[in-house]
CSV table of C-alpha atoms and ligand atoms in Angstrom, one decimal:
chain,number,residue,atom,x,y,z
A,118,UNK,CA,212.4,127.4,57.3
A,119,UNK,CA,209.4,129.1,55.4
A,120,UNK,CA,206.8,126.7,54.2
A,121,UNK,CA,206.2,126.3,50.4
A,122,UNK,CA,202.5,127.8,50.9
A,123,UNK,CA,203.5,130.6,53.4
A,124,UNK,CA,200.9,133.4,53.2
A,125,UNK,CA,198.7,131.5,50.7
A,126,UNK,CA,194.9,130.6,50.9
A,127,UNK,CA,193.9,127.3,49.6
A,128,UNK,CA,190.3,125.9,49.0
A,129,UNK,CA,190.1,122.0,48.9
A,130,UNK,CA,186.9,120.4,48.0
A,131,UNK,CA,186.0,117.0,49.4
A,132,UNK,CA,188.7,117.4,52.1
A,133,UNK,CA,186.8,115.7,54.9
A,134,UNK,CA,188.3,112.4,54.0
A,135,UNK,CA,190.9,110.5,52.0
A,136,UNK,CA,193.2,112.5,49.6
A,137,UNK,CA,191.6,115.9,50.2
A,138,UNK,CA,192.1,115.5,54.0
A,139,UNK,CA,195.8,114.7,53.4
A,140,UNK,CA,196.2,117.8,51.2
A,141,UNK,CA,194.5,120.0,53.6
A,142,UNK,CA,196.8,118.9,56.5
A,143,UNK,CA,200.0,119.1,54.4
A,144,UNK,CA,199.1,122.5,52.9
A,145,UNK,CA,198.3,123.9,56.3
A,146,UNK,CA,201.6,122.6,57.6
A,147,UNK,CA,203.4,124.4,54.8
A,148,UNK,CA,201.8,127.7,55.8
A,149,UNK,CA,198.5,128.0,54.0
A,150,UNK,CA,195.1,128.8,55.4
A,151,UNK,CA,192.8,126.3,54.3
A,152,UNK,CA,189.1,126.1,53.5
A,153,UNK,CA,188.1,122.4,54.2
A,154,UNK,CA,185.0,121.8,52.2
A,155,UNK,CA,183.2,118.4,52.5
A,156,UNK,CA,179.5,117.6,52.1
A,157,UNK,CA,180.1,114.7,54.4
A,158,UNK,CA,178.0,111.9,52.6
A,159,UNK,CA,178.6,108.3,51.9
A,160,UNK,CA,180.9,107.0,49.1
A,161,UNK,CA,178.0,107.0,46.7
A,162,UNK,CA,177.0,110.6,47.4
A,163,UNK,CA,174.1,110.1,49.7
A,164,UNK,CA,173.7,111.9,53.0
A,165,UNK,CA,175.5,115.1,54.3
A,166,UNK,CA,177.3,115.8,57.5
A,167,UNK,CA,179.5,118.9,58.2
A,168,UNK,CA,181.4,117.0,60.9
A,169,UNK,CA,183.6,115.5,58.2
A,170,UNK,CA,185.1,118.9,57.2
A,171,UNK,CA,185.2,120.1,60.9
A,172,UNK,CA,187.2,117.2,62.2
A,173,UNK,CA,189.9,117.9,59.8
A,174,UNK,CA,189.7,121.6,60.6
A,175,UNK,CA,190.0,120.7,64.4
A,176,UNK,CA,193.0,118.6,63.6
A,177,UNK,CA,194.8,121.3,61.6
A,178,UNK,CA,194.1,123.9,64.3
A,179,UNK,CA,195.4,121.5,67.0
A,180,UNK,CA,198.6,121.4,65.0
A,181,UNK,CA,198.9,125.2,64.9
A,182,UNK,CA,197.5,125.7,61.6
A,183,UNK,CA,194.6,127.9,60.2
A,184,UNK,CA,191.6,126.5,58.6
A,185,UNK,CA,187.8,126.8,58.3
A,186,UNK,CA,185.1,124.2,57.5
A,187,UNK,CA,182.7,124.6,54.7
A,188,UNK,CA,179.8,122.0,54.3
A,189,UNK,CA,178.5,123.1,50.9
A,190,UNK,CA,177.7,120.7,47.9
A,191,UNK,CA,180.3,121.3,45.1
A,192,UNK,CA,177.7,120.3,42.4
A,193,UNK,CA,175.7,123.6,42.4
A,194,UNK,CA,176.9,127.1,41.5
A,195,UNK,CA,175.5,128.5,44.7
A,196,UNK,CA,177.6,125.8,46.6
A,197,UNK,CA,180.7,127.0,44.6
A,198,UNK,CA,179.9,130.5,45.4
A,199,UNK,CA,179.5,129.7,49.1
A,200,UNK,CA,182.9,127.9,49.1
A,201,UNK,CA,184.8,130.9,47.7
A,202,UNK,CA,182.8,133.3,50.2
A,203,UNK,CA,184.2,131.0,53.1
A,204,UNK,CA,187.7,131.8,51.7
A,205,UNK,CA,187.1,135.5,51.3
A,206,UNK,CA,185.3,135.9,54.7
A,207,UNK,CA,187.9,134.0,56.7
A,208,UNK,CA,191.1,134.7,54.9
A,209,UNK,CA,190.4,137.6,52.5
A,210,UNK,CA,191.7,136.1,49.3
A,211,UNK,CA,192.2,132.8,47.5
A,212,UNK,CA,195.6,131.4,45.9
A,213,UNK,CA,194.9,127.9,45.4
A,214,UNK,CA,191.9,125.6,44.5
A,215,UNK,CA,191.9,121.8,44.5
A,216,UNK,CA,188.8,120.3,43.0
A,217,UNK,CA,189.0,117.0,44.6
A,218,UNK,CA,185.5,116.1,45.8
A,219,UNK,CA,184.0,112.9,44.3
A,220,UNK,CA,181.6,109.9,44.5
A,221,UNK,CA,181.5,106.5,42.9
A,222,UNK,CA,178.5,104.5,41.3
A,223,UNK,CA,180.2,101.7,39.5
A,224,UNK,CA,178.3,99.6,37.1
A,225,UNK,CA,179.0,98.0,33.7
A,226,UNK,CA,177.7,100.2,30.9
A,227,UNK,CA,174.7,98.0,30.3
A,228,UNK,CA,173.6,98.2,33.8
A,229,UNK,CA,174.0,102.0,34.4
A,230,UNK,CA,171.0,103.8,35.5
A,231,UNK,CA,170.1,107.3,34.5
A,232,UNK,CA,170.0,108.3,38.1
A,233,UNK,CA,173.6,106.9,38.7
A,234,UNK,CA,174.9,108.5,35.4
A,235,UNK,CA,173.5,112.1,36.5
A,236,UNK,CA,174.8,112.0,40.0
A,237,UNK,CA,178.4,111.0,39.0
A,238,UNK,CA,178.6,113.5,36.2
A,239,UNK,CA,176.9,116.2,38.5
A,240,UNK,CA,179.5,115.8,41.4
A,241,UNK,CA,182.7,115.3,39.4
A,242,UNK,CA,182.3,117.3,36.0
A,243,UNK,CA,179.6,119.8,36.9
A,244,UNK,CA,181.1,120.1,40.5
A,245,UNK,CA,184.6,121.0,39.2
A,246,UNK,CA,182.8,123.6,36.9
A,247,UNK,CA,180.6,125.0,39.7
A,248,UNK,CA,183.7,125.4,42.1
A,249,UNK,CA,186.2,126.6,39.6
A,250,UNK,CA,184.1,129.2,37.9
A,251,UNK,CA,183.6,131.5,40.9
A,252,UNK,CA,187.3,131.1,41.9
A,253,UNK,CA,188.4,131.7,38.4
A,254,UNK,CA,186.6,135.0,38.2
A,255,UNK,CA,188.1,136.1,41.5
A,256,UNK,CA,191.5,135.1,40.5
A,257,UNK,CA,191.2,136.7,37.0
A,258,UNK,CA,190.5,140.1,38.7
A,259,UNK,CA,193.0,139.6,41.6
A,260,UNK,CA,196.4,138.6,39.9
A,261,UNK,CA,196.0,135.0,39.2
A,262,UNK,CA,196.4,131.8,41.1
A,263,UNK,CA,196.8,128.0,40.8
A,264,UNK,CA,194.2,125.4,40.3
A,265,UNK,CA,194.5,121.5,40.4
A,266,UNK,CA,191.5,119.6,38.9
A,267,UNK,CA,191.2,115.9,39.6
A,268,UNK,CA,191.0,113.6,36.7
A,269,UNK,CA,191.6,109.8,36.8
A,270,UNK,CA,193.3,107.0,34.7
A,271,UNK,CA,189.7,105.5,34.7
A,272,UNK,CA,188.9,108.3,32.2
A,273,UNK,CA,192.3,108.9,30.5
A,274,UNK,CA,193.0,105.1,29.8
A,275,UNK,CA,189.7,103.4,30.7
A,276,UNK,CA,188.5,101.1,33.4
A,277,UNK,CA,186.0,98.3,33.6
A,278,UNK,CA,182.5,99.3,35.1
A,279,UNK,CA,183.1,103.1,35.2
A,280,UNK,CA,181.6,104.5,32.3
A,281,UNK,CA,179.8,107.4,34.2
A,282,UNK,CA,182.9,108.0,36.2
A,283,UNK,CA,185.5,107.8,33.2
A,284,UNK,CA,183.4,110.2,31.2
A,285,UNK,CA,183.3,112.7,34.1
A,286,UNK,CA,187.0,112.4,34.7
A,287,UNK,CA,188.0,112.5,30.9
A,288,UNK,CA,185.7,115.7,30.9
A,289,UNK,CA,187.8,117.3,33.6
A,290,UNK,CA,190.9,116.4,31.5
A,291,UNK,CA,189.3,118.6,28.7
A,292,UNK,CA,188.5,121.3,31.3
A,293,UNK,CA,192.4,121.5,32.1
A,294,UNK,CA,193.5,121.7,28.6
A,295,UNK,CA,191.1,124.5,27.8
A,296,UNK,CA,191.4,126.4,31.0
A,297,UNK,CA,195.2,126.3,30.9
A,298,UNK,CA,195.2,128.1,27.5
A,299,UNK,CA,192.6,130.7,28.6
A,300,UNK,CA,194.3,131.2,32.0
A,301,UNK,CA,197.6,132.1,30.5
A,302,UNK,CA,196.8,135.7,30.2
A,303,UNK,CA,195.4,136.0,33.7
A,304,UNK,CA,198.2,134.1,35.4
A,305,UNK,CA,196.1,131.2,36.4
A,306,UNK,CA,197.9,127.8,36.3
A,307,UNK,CA,195.7,124.9,35.8
A,308,UNK,CA,196.9,121.3,36.2
A,309,UNK,CA,195.3,118.1,36.0
A,310,UNK,CA,195.8,115.3,38.6
A,311,UNK,CA,195.3,111.4,38.2
A,312,UNK,CA,195.9,110.1,41.7
A,313,UNK,CA,196.0,106.5,42.9
A,314,UNK,CA,195.5,106.0,46.7
A,315,UNK,CA,194.2,103.7,49.2
A,316,UNK,CA,191.1,105.5,50.5
A,317,UNK,CA,187.4,104.5,51.1
A,318,UNK,CA,186.9,105.1,47.4
A,319,UNK,CA,189.2,102.3,46.5
A,320,UNK,CA,189.8,100.2,49.5
A,321,UNK,CA,187.4,97.5,48.3
A,322,UNK,CA,188.4,97.3,44.8
A,323,UNK,CA,189.0,93.7,43.4
A,324,UNK,CA,192.6,92.8,44.5
A,325,UNK,CA,192.4,95.2,47.3
A,326,UNK,CA,189.7,94.1,49.4
A,327,UNK,CA,191.1,92.8,52.8
A,328,UNK,CA,194.7,93.4,51.9
A,329,UNK,CA,197.2,95.6,53.8
A,330,UNK,CA,197.6,98.7,51.9
A,331,UNK,CA,200.9,99.4,50.3
A,332,UNK,CA,202.2,102.3,52.7
A,333,UNK,CA,203.3,104.4,49.7
A,334,UNK,CA,199.6,104.4,48.5
A,335,UNK,CA,198.3,106.1,51.6
A,336,UNK,CA,197.0,109.7,50.9
A,337,UNK,CA,199.8,111.3,53.0
A,338,UNK,CA,202.2,109.8,50.4
A,339,UNK,CA,200.3,111.3,47.6
A,340,UNK,CA,199.9,114.7,49.1
A,341,UNK,CA,203.6,115.9,48.3
A,342,UNK,CA,203.0,115.5,44.4
A,343,UNK,CA,199.9,117.8,44.8
A,344,UNK,CA,201.7,120.2,47.0
A,345,UNK,CA,204.3,120.4,44.2
A,346,UNK,CA,201.5,121.2,41.7
A,347,UNK,CA,199.9,124.0,43.7
A,348,UNK,CA,203.2,125.7,44.9
A,349,UNK,CA,205.6,128.1,42.9
A,350,UNK,CA,207.7,125.1,42.0
A,351,UNK,CA,205.3,124.2,39.2
A,352,UNK,CA,205.6,127.6,37.7
A,353,UNK,CA,205.6,126.9,34.1
A,354,UNK,CA,203.7,123.5,33.9
A,355,UNK,CA,200.1,124.8,33.5
A,356,UNK,CA,198.0,122.4,31.2
A,357,UNK,CA,199.9,119.3,32.3
A,358,UNK,CA,198.5,116.2,33.8
A,359,UNK,CA,200.4,114.4,36.6
A,360,UNK,CA,199.8,110.9,37.8
A,361,UNK,CA,200.7,110.7,41.5
A,362,UNK,CA,200.5,107.2,43.0
A,363,UNK,CA,202.5,104.7,44.9
A,364,UNK,CA,204.5,104.5,41.7
A,365,UNK,CA,205.7,108.2,42.2
A,366,UNK,CA,205.0,111.3,40.0
A,367,UNK,CA,204.9,111.2,36.3
A,368,UNK,CA,203.3,113.2,33.3
A,369,UNK,CA,200.4,111.7,31.4
A,370,UNK,CA,200.1,113.0,28.0
A,371,UNK,CA,197.9,112.6,24.9
A,372,UNK,CA,200.0,111.5,21.8
A,373,UNK,CA,199.6,111.3,18.1
A,374,UNK,CA,201.2,108.8,15.7
A,375,UNK,CA,203.2,109.6,12.6
A,376,UNK,CA,199.8,108.9,10.8
A,377,UNK,CA,199.0,108.1,7.1
A,378,UNK,CA,198.9,111.4,5.2
A,379,UNK,CA,199.1,111.0,1.5
A,380,UNK,CA,198.4,114.5,0.6
A,381,UNK,CA,195.7,113.4,-1.9
A,382,UNK,CA,192.4,111.7,-1.7
A,383,UNK,CA,192.6,108.3,-0.5
A,384,UNK,CA,190.5,105.2,0.2
A,385,UNK,CA,189.6,103.5,3.4
A,386,UNK,CA,191.5,100.3,2.2
A,387,UNK,CA,194.7,102.3,2.1
A,388,UNK,CA,194.2,103.4,5.7
A,389,UNK,CA,194.0,99.8,6.6
A,390,UNK,CA,197.3,99.0,4.5
A,391,UNK,CA,199.0,101.7,6.4
A,392,UNK,CA,197.9,100.7,9.8
A,393,UNK,CA,201.6,100.6,11.1
A,394,UNK,CA,201.6,104.5,10.6
A,395,UNK,CA,198.2,105.1,11.7
A,396,UNK,CA,198.2,103.2,15.1
A,397,UNK,CA,200.8,103.0,17.9
A,398,UNK,CA,202.8,99.7,17.8
A,399,UNK,CA,201.3,97.0,19.8
A,400,UNK,CA,203.5,94.4,21.7
A,401,UNK,CA,202.7,92.0,18.8
A,402,UNK,CA,203.8,94.5,16.1
A,403,UNK,CA,206.8,95.3,17.9
A,404,UNK,CA,207.7,91.7,18.2
A,405,UNK,CA,207.4,91.4,14.3
A,406,UNK,CA,209.5,94.5,13.8
A,407,UNK,CA,212.2,93.1,16.2
A,408,UNK,CA,212.3,89.8,14.2
A,409,UNK,CA,212.7,91.7,11.0
A,410,UNK,CA,215.6,93.8,12.5
A,411,UNK,CA,217.2,90.7,13.8
A,412,UNK,CA,217.2,89.0,10.2
A,413,UNK,CA,220.7,89.1,8.6
A,414,UNK,CA,221.1,91.7,6.0
A,415,UNK,CA,221.3,90.3,2.4
A,416,UNK,CA,224.0,92.0,0.4
A,417,UNK,CA,223.7,92.1,-3.4
B,63,NAI,P1,186.9,109.8,49.2
B,63,NAI,O1,185.6,109.2,49.2
B,63,NAI,O2,187.9,109.5,50.4
B,63,NAI,O3,186.9,111.5,49.4
B,63,NAI,C1,185.9,112.2,48.6
B,63,NAI,C2,185.2,113.2,49.4
B,63,NAI,O4,184.4,114.1,48.5
B,63,NAI,C3,184.6,112.8,50.5
B,63,NAI,O5,184.8,113.1,51.7
B,63,NAI,C4,183.1,113.2,50.2
B,63,NAI,O6,182.3,113.4,51.3
B,63,NAI,C5,183.4,114.5,49.2
B,63,NAI,N1,182.2,114.7,48.5
B,63,NAI,C6,181.5,113.9,47.7
B,63,NAI,N2,180.6,114.6,47.1
B,63,NAI,C7,180.6,116.0,47.6
B,63,NAI,C8,179.9,117.0,47.1
B,63,NAI,N3,178.8,117.1,46.3
B,63,NAI,N4,180.2,118.2,47.7
B,63,NAI,C9,181.3,118.3,48.6
B,63,NAI,N5,182.0,117.2,48.9
B,63,NAI,C10,181.7,116.0,48.2
B,63,NAI,O7,187.7,109.7,47.9
B,63,NAI,P2,189.2,109.8,47.5
B,63,NAI,O8,189.7,108.6,47.1
B,63,NAI,O9,190.0,110.7,48.4
B,63,NAI,O10,189.1,110.8,46.2
B,63,NAI,C11,189.3,112.1,46.0
B,63,NAI,C12,189.4,112.4,44.5
B,63,NAI,O11,190.4,111.7,43.7
B,63,NAI,C13,188.0,112.1,43.8
B,63,NAI,O12,187.9,113.1,42.8
B,63,NAI,C14,188.3,110.9,43.1
B,63,NAI,O13,187.4,110.5,42.1
B,63,NAI,C15,189.7,110.9,42.6
B,63,NAI,N6,190.4,109.7,42.5
B,63,NAI,C16,190.8,108.9,43.5
B,63,NAI,C17,191.6,107.7,43.2
B,63,NAI,C18,192.1,106.9,44.3
B,63,NAI,O14,192.9,105.9,43.9
B,63,NAI,N7,191.6,107.1,45.6
B,63,NAI,C19,191.8,107.3,41.7
B,63,NAI,C20,191.5,108.3,40.8
B,63,NAI,C21,190.8,109.5,41.1
């Protein structure tokens, strides 16, 4: 049976470990030729070692697949251009880009240093820009393609101790929304991903340290959701964000309430009085509403 990515060329950044490694192996198994990019540094972004990408390439080749290693840094335009060049030199085109490379420098907001702020924003947010831009320009002139940009619930919902990371990941969400609109006329599909997986990035989080990982949270069990996103199966889902974790695959969406819209000048006090229309119900307000519903209807 033909694989889902037969004849396609995929670039995956940060594919020397964790999630990216699992995507690279699955995409190759499904017939794609893969550029395995990884700077090969530590979790906090220090250091560099191309052997991280090379070992994934060796494993793909040993299994009969096609892959090349690239050790460029995603966070510069020069790096992004070299990554595209690796794909064009080795395979002559690019159909798929997964921006996945990332680092962590968690601190509470009060303790964030400027250096940590800059490093995290640079690798995630600027890195997504630097890799997506050259590929975007190439796809625009060559019939289109598919991109998955990696966001996170830490930015979409918020998470303690991750202002730098959350800001970068919410910024990537904004890129997905805008690029999906602009990509329509070039046949470029752009989707956002909020993964949840047991990797070196998350294995020592509170509550996980020293615990056996849930097998469903291993990167191999997240990769099929991402394969769906880059394959033709996701044809008309540009601009959408999927959460993919041990809980399965689900869309994450920005929503608006009914709102308070009087159609005339209004006061701040009126906004407060109409809080039930302005804000989403909280568990407490829902309970109040349920009690009201349960009250017997008085007739007459
Ligand atoms: P990981 O640490 O196993 O893999 C990230 C890879 O990116 C590493 O191999 C690293 O060397 C590479 N990398 C870092 N900076 C780079 C740079 N400047 N240039 C090229 N490569 C670079 O982490 P994991 O968990 O696989 O994360 C993958 C992506 O998923 C990241 O963007 C992360 O923020 C995101 N994510 C992961 C979650 C999880 O539960 N594991 C949750 C939410 C988001």
